[in-house]
Tab-separated table of C-alpha atoms in Angstrom:
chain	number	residue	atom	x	y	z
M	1	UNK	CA	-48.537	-16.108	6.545
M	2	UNK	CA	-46.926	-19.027	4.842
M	3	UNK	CA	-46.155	-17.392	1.717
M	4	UNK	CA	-44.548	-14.769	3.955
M	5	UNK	CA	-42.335	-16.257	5.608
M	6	UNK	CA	-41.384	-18.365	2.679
M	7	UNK	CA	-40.504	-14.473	1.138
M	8	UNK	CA	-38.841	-13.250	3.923
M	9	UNK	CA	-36.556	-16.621	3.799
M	10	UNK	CA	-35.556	-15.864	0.500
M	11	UNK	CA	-35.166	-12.271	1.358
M	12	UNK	CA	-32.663	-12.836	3.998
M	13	UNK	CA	-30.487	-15.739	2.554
M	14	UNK	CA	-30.339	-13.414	-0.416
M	15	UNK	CA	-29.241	-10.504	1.756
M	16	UNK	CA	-26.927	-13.124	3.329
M	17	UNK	CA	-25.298	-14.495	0.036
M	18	UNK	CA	-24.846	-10.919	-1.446
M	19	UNK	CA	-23.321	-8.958	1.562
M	20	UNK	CA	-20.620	-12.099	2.660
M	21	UNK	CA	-20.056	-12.679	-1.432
M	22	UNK	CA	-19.025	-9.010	-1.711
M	23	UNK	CA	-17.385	-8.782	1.296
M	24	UNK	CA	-15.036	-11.391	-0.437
M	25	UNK	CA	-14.557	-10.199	-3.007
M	26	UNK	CA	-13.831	-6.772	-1.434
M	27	UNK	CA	-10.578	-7.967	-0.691
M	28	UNK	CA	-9.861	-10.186	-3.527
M	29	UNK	CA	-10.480	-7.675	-6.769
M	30	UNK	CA	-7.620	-6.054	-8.484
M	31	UNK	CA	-7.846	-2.307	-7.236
M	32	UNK	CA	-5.536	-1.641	-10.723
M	33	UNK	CA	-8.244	-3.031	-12.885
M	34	UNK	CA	-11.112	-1.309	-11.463
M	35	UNK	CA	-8.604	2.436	-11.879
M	36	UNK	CA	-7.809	1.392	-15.314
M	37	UNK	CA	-11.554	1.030	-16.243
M	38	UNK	CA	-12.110	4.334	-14.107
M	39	UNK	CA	-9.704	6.016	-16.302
M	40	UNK	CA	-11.818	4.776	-19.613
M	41	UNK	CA	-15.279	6.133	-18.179
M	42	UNK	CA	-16.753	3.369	-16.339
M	43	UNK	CA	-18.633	4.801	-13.965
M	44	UNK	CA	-19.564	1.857	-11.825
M	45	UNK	CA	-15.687	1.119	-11.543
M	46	UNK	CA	-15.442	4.835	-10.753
M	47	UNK	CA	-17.686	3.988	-7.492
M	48	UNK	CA	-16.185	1.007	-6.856
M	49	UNK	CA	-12.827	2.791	-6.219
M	50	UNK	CA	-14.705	5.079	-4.719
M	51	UNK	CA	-15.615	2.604	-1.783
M	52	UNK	CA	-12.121	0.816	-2.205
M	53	UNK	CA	-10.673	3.957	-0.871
M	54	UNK	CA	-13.488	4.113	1.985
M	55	UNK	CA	-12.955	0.162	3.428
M	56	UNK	CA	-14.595	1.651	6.510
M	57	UNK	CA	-18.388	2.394	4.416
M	58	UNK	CA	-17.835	-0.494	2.910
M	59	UNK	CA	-17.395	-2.712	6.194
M	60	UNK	CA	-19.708	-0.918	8.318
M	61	UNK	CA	-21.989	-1.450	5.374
M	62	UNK	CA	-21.752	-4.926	5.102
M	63	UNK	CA	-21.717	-5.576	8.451
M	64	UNK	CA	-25.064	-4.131	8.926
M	65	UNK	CA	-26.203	-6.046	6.066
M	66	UNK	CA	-25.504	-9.503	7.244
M	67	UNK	CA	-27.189	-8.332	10.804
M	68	UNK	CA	-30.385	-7.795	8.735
M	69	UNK	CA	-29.704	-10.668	6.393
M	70	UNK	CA	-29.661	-12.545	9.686
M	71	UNK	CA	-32.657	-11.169	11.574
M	72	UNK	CA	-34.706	-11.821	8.391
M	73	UNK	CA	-34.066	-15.651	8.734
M	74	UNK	CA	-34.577	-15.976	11.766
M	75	UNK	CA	-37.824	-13.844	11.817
M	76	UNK	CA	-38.984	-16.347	8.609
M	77	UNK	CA	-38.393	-19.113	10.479
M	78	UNK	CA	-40.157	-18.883	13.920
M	79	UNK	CA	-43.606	-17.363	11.406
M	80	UNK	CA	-42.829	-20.654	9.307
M	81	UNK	CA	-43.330	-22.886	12.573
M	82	UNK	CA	-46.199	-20.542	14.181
M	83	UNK	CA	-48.254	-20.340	11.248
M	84	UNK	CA	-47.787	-24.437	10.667
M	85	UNK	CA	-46.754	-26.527	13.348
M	86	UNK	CA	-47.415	-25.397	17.559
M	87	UNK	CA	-45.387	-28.088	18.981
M	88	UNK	CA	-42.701	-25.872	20.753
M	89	UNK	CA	-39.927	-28.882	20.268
M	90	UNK	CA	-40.374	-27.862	16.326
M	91	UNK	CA	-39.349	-24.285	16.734
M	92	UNK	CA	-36.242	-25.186	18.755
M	93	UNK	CA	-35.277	-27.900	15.692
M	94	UNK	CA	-36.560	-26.071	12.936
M	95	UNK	CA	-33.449	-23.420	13.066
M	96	UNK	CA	-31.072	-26.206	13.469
M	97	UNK	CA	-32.610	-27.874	10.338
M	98	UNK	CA	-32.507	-24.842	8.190
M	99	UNK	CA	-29.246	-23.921	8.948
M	100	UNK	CA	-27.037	-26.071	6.434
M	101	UNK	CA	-28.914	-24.433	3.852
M	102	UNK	CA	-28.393	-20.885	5.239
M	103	UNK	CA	-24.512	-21.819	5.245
M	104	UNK	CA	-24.577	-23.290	1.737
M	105	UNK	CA	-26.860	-20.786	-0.259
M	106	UNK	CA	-25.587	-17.826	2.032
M	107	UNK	CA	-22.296	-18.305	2.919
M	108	UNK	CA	-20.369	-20.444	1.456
M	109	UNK	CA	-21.460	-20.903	-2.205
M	110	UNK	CA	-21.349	-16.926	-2.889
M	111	UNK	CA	-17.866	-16.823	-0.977
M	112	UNK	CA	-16.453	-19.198	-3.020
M	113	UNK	CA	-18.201	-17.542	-6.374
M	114	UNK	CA	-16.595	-13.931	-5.377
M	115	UNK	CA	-13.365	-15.689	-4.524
M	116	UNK	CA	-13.245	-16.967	-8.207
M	117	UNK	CA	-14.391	-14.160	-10.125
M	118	UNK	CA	-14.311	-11.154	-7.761
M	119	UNK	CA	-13.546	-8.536	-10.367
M	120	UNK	CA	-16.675	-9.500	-12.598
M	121	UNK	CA	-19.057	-10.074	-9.780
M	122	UNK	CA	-18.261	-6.870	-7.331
M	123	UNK	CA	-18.767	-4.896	-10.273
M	124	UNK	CA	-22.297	-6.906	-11.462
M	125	UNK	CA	-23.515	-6.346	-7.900
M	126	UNK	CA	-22.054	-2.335	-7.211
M	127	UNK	CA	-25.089	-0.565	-8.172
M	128	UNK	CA	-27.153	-2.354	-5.672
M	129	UNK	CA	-24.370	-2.315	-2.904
M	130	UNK	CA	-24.434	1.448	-3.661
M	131	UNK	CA	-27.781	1.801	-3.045
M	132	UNK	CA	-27.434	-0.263	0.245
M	133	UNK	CA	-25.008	2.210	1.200
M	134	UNK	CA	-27.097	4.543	1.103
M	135	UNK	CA	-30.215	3.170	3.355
M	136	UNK	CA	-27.629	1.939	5.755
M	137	UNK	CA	-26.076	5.406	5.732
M	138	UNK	CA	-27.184	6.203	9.306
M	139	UNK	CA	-26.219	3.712	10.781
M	140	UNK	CA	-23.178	3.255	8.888
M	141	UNK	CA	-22.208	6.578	10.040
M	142	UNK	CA	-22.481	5.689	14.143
M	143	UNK	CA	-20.248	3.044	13.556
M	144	UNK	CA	-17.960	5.466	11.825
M	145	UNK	CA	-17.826	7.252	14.657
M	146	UNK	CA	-17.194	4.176	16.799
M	147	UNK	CA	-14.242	3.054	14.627
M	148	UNK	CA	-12.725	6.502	14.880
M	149	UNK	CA	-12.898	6.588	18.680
M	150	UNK	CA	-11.160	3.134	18.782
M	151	UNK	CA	-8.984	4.536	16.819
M	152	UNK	CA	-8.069	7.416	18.720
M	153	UNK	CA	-7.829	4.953	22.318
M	154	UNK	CA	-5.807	2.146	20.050
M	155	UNK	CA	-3.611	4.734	18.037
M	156	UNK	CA	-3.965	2.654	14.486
M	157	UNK	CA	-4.446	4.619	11.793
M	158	UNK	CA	-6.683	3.382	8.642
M	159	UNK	CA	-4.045	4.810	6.626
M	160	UNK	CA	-1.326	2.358	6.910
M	161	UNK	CA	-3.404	-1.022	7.203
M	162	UNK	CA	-4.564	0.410	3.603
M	163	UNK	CA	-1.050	1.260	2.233
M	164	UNK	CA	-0.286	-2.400	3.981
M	165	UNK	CA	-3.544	-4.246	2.010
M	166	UNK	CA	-2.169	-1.599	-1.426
M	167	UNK	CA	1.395	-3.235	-1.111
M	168	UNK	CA	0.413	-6.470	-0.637
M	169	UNK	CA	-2.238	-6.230	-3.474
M	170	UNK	CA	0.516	-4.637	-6.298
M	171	UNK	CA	3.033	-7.783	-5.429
M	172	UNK	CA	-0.177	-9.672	-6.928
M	173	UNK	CA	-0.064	-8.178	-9.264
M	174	UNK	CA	3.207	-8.454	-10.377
M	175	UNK	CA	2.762	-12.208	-9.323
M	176	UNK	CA	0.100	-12.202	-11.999
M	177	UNK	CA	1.862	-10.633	-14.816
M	178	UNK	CA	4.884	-12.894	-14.728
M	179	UNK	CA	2.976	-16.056	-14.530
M	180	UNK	CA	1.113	-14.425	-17.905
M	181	UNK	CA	4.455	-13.882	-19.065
M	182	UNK	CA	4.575	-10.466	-18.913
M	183	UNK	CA	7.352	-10.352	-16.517
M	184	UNK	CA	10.659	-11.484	-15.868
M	185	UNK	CA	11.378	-13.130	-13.111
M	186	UNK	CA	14.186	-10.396	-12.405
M	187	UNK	CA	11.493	-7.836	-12.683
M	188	UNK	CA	9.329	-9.171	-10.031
M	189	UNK	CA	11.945	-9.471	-7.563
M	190	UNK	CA	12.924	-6.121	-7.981
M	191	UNK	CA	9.617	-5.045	-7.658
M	192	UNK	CA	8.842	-6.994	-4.684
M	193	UNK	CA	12.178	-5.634	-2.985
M	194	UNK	CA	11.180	-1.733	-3.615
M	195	UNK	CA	7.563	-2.677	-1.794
M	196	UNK	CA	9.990	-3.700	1.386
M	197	UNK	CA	11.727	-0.246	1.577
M	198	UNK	CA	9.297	2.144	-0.099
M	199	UNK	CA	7.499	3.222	3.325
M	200	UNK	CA	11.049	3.672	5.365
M	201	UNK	CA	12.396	7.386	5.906
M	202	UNK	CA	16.043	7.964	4.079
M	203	UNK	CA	17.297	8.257	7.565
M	204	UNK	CA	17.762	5.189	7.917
M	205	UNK	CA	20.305	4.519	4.833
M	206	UNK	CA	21.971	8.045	4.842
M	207	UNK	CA	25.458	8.408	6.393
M	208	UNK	CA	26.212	10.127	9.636
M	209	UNK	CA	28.143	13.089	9.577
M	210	UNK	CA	30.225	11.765	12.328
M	211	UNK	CA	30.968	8.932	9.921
M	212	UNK	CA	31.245	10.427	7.275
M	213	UNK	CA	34.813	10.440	4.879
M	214	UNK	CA	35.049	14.213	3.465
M	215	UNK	CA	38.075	16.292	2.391
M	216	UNK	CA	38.736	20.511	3.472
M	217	UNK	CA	37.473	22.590	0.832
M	218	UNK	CA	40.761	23.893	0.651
M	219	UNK	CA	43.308	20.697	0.105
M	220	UNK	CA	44.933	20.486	-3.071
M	221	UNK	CA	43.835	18.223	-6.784
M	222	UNK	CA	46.579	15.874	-5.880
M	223	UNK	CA	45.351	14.921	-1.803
M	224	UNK	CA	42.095	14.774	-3.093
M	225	UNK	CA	42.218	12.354	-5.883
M	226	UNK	CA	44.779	10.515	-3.633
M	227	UNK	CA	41.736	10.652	-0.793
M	228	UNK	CA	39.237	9.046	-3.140
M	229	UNK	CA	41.231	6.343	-4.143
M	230	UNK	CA	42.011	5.266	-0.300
M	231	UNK	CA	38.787	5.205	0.319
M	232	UNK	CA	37.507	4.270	-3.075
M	233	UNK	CA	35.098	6.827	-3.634
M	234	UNK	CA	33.793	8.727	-7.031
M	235	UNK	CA	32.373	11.395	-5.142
M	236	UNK	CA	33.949	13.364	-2.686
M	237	UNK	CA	32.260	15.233	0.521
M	238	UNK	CA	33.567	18.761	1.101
M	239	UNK	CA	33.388	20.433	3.882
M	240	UNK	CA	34.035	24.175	5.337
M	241	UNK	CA	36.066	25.560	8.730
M	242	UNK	CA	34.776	21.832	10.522
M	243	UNK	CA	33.849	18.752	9.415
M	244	UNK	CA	29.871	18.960	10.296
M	245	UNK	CA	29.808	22.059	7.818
M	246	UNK	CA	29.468	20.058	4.827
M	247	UNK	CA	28.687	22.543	1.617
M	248	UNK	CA	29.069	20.054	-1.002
M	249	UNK	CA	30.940	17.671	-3.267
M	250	UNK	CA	33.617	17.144	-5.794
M	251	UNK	CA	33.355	14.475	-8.703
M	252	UNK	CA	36.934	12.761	-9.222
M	253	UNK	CA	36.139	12.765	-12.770
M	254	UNK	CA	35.983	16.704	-12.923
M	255	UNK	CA	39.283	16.699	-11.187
M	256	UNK	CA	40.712	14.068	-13.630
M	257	UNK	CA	39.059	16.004	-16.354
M	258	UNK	CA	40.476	19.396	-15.813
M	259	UNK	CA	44.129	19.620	-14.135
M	260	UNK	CA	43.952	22.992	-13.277
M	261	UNK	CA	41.072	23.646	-11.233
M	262	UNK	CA	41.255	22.948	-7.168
M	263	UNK	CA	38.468	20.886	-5.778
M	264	UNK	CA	37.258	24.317	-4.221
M	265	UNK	CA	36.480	25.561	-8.270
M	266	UNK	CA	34.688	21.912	-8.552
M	267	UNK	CA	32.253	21.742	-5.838
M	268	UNK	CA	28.753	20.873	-6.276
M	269	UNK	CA	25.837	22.287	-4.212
M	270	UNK	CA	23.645	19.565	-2.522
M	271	UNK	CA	19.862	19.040	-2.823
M	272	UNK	CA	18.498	18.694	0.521
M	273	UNK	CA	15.922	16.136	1.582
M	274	UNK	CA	14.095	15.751	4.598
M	275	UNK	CA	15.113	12.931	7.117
M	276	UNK	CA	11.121	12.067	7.049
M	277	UNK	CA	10.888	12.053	3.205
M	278	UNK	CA	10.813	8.274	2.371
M	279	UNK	CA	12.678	5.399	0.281
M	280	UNK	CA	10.731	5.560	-2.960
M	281	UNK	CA	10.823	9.620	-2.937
M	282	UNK	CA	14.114	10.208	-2.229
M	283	UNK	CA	14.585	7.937	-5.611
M	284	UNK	CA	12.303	10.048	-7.656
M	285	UNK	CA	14.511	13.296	-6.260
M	286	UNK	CA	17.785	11.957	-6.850
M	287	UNK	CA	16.833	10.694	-10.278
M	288	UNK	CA	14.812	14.033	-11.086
M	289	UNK	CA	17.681	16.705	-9.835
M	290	UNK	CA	20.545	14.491	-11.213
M	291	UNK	CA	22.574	14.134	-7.997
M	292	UNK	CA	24.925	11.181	-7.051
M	293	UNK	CA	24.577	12.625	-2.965
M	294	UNK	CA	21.791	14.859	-1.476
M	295	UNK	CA	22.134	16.057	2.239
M	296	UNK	CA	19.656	14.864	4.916
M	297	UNK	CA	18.470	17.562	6.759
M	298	UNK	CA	16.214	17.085	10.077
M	299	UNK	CA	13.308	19.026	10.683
M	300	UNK	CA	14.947	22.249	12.470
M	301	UNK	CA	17.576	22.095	8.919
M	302	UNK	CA	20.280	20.401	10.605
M	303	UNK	CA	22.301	18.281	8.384
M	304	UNK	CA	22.047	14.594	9.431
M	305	UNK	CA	24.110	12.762	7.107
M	306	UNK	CA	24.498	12.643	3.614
M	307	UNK	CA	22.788	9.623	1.317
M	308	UNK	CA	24.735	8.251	-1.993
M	309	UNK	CA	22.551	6.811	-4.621
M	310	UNK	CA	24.141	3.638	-4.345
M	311	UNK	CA	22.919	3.543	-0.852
M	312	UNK	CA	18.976	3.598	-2.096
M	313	UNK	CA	20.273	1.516	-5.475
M	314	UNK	CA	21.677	-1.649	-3.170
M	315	UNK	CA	18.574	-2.402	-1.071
M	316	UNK	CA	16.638	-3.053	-4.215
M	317	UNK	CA	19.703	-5.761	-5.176
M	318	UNK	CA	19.285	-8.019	-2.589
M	319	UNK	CA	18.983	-11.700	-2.873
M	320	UNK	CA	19.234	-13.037	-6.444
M	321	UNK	CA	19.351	-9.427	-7.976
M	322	UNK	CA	22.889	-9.549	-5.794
M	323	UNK	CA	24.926	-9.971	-8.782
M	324	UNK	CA	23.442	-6.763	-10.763
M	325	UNK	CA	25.559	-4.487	-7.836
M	326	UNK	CA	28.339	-2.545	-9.605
């Protein structure tokens, strides 16, 4: 019975030390490093991503290893006292003795070994976490089904607490590389301001049409290069019969470059983007299509507004990077 107990002790403090290590260093490893060697063939950094991009497995997981890691201690001890000691005042003290020891070997040495080298050591210990995974799977899977109905009452969605923990963990990454030197500091900051607006729809930068400064399809070369140099302007908005029927723009440089063509011969179709579509997007479109404005159109294909690539460009030169705006 000794000899036991004396397993099952080592048992659970192991249990103990490898689900809280992990758990730490769950949410201290480089998700880019683990893709990178996903992308070479590593398999085990193939799963790891894997349960990177399932954080509620790998919880529920964890959580019901620690439970058992727990109930094994616990269960060693009290067999420990039966089988040696019946005094009952030694049961109540021997948990309160053994406890430092629990908290030491499985707590807060492996915390602090994942914390240093979480990379290395999540990977060591994945193929046995895997295979955790899958005893625990039942009961893993209630508890799925518990986080999804308090999901449902609460209205938080997984999704953006992991694009939130994905941000956060690519600004460490950029912290990282310009401490190694990799980066400029310039480079960073631009970085770090593109993270701030990436998740936020265009609508919110794009012009109103009822604010918007646009010329009659009709007027002459003359009013309109004389209209973009009041309002200091390199594109112009054109519009058709009102001003909230806007069907495209005129470049002042195709007006300075050709004498004899009206704006009307000069106007440029827009691209249309969504008013949902967000920041970083809209940057790939405008870059892609080669547009200096795009119209915003809600979801019925009204035109909202219309949104100038400075107007995406500016956001990202706040701060420091002020003095790059042209």
């Amino acid at each position: 019975m000794i000899l036991l107990s004396v397993f099952i002790l080592f048992l659970g403090v192991f249990l103990s030390a490898f689900f809280s290590g992990n758990e730490t260093g769950f949410y201290r490893a480089s998700r880019v490093r683990f893709v990178l060697a996903a992308l070479d063939g590593d398999r085990v950094s193939n799963l790891i991503i894997k349960l990177i991009n399932n954080p509620t497995l790998f919880v529920a997981t964890t959580l019901i290893g620690n439970n058992v890691a727990n109930y094994l201690t616990s269960l060693a001890i009290v067999l420990f006292t039966k089988s040696t000691m019946s005094s009952s005042t030694i049961e109540l003290i021997a948990p309160v003795a053994m406890s430092p020891l629990i908290f030491v070997y499985g707590e807060l040495l492996p915390k602090n070994l994942f914390f240093q080298a979480p990379n290395y050591l999540l990977r060591f210990c994945a193929p046995l976490f895997l295979l955790f995974t899958c005893i625990f799977a039942p009961a893993a899977a209630m508890l799925w089904v518990m986080g999804r109905l308090l999901e449902s009452l609460l209205g938080e969605s997984p999704e953006k607490i992991r694009l939130t923990l994905a941000r956060q963990e690519l600004q460490k990454v950029l912290e990282e590389g310009m401490e190694a030197g990799i980066l400029h500091p310039t480079q960073r900051l631009l970085g770090q301001n593109f993270f701030d607006f990436a998740a936020q729809p265009v609508v919110q930068f794009c012009t109103p049409l009822a604010k918007l400064r646009s010329i009659s399809v009709d007027q002459s070369r003359e009013s309109a290069l004389r209209f973009a140099k009041q309002k200091s302007i390199a594109d112009i908005p054109v519009y058709q019969t009102n001003r909230n029927n806007v069907i495209g723009y005129v470049r002042t440089v195709d007006l300075l470059i050709d004498p004899k063509k009206s704006p009307k011969d000069l106007v440029r179709e827009f691209t249309n983007v969504s008013s949902t579509e967000l920041f970083g997007e809209a940057i790939l479109q405008l870059h892609s299509s080669r547009k200096s404005i795009v119209r915003v159109v809600g979801p019925k294909g009204r035109t909202i507004g219309l949104l100038r690539c400075d107007q995406l460009t500016d956001p990202l030169l706040q701060g420091p990077l002020g003095s790059f705006r042209r």
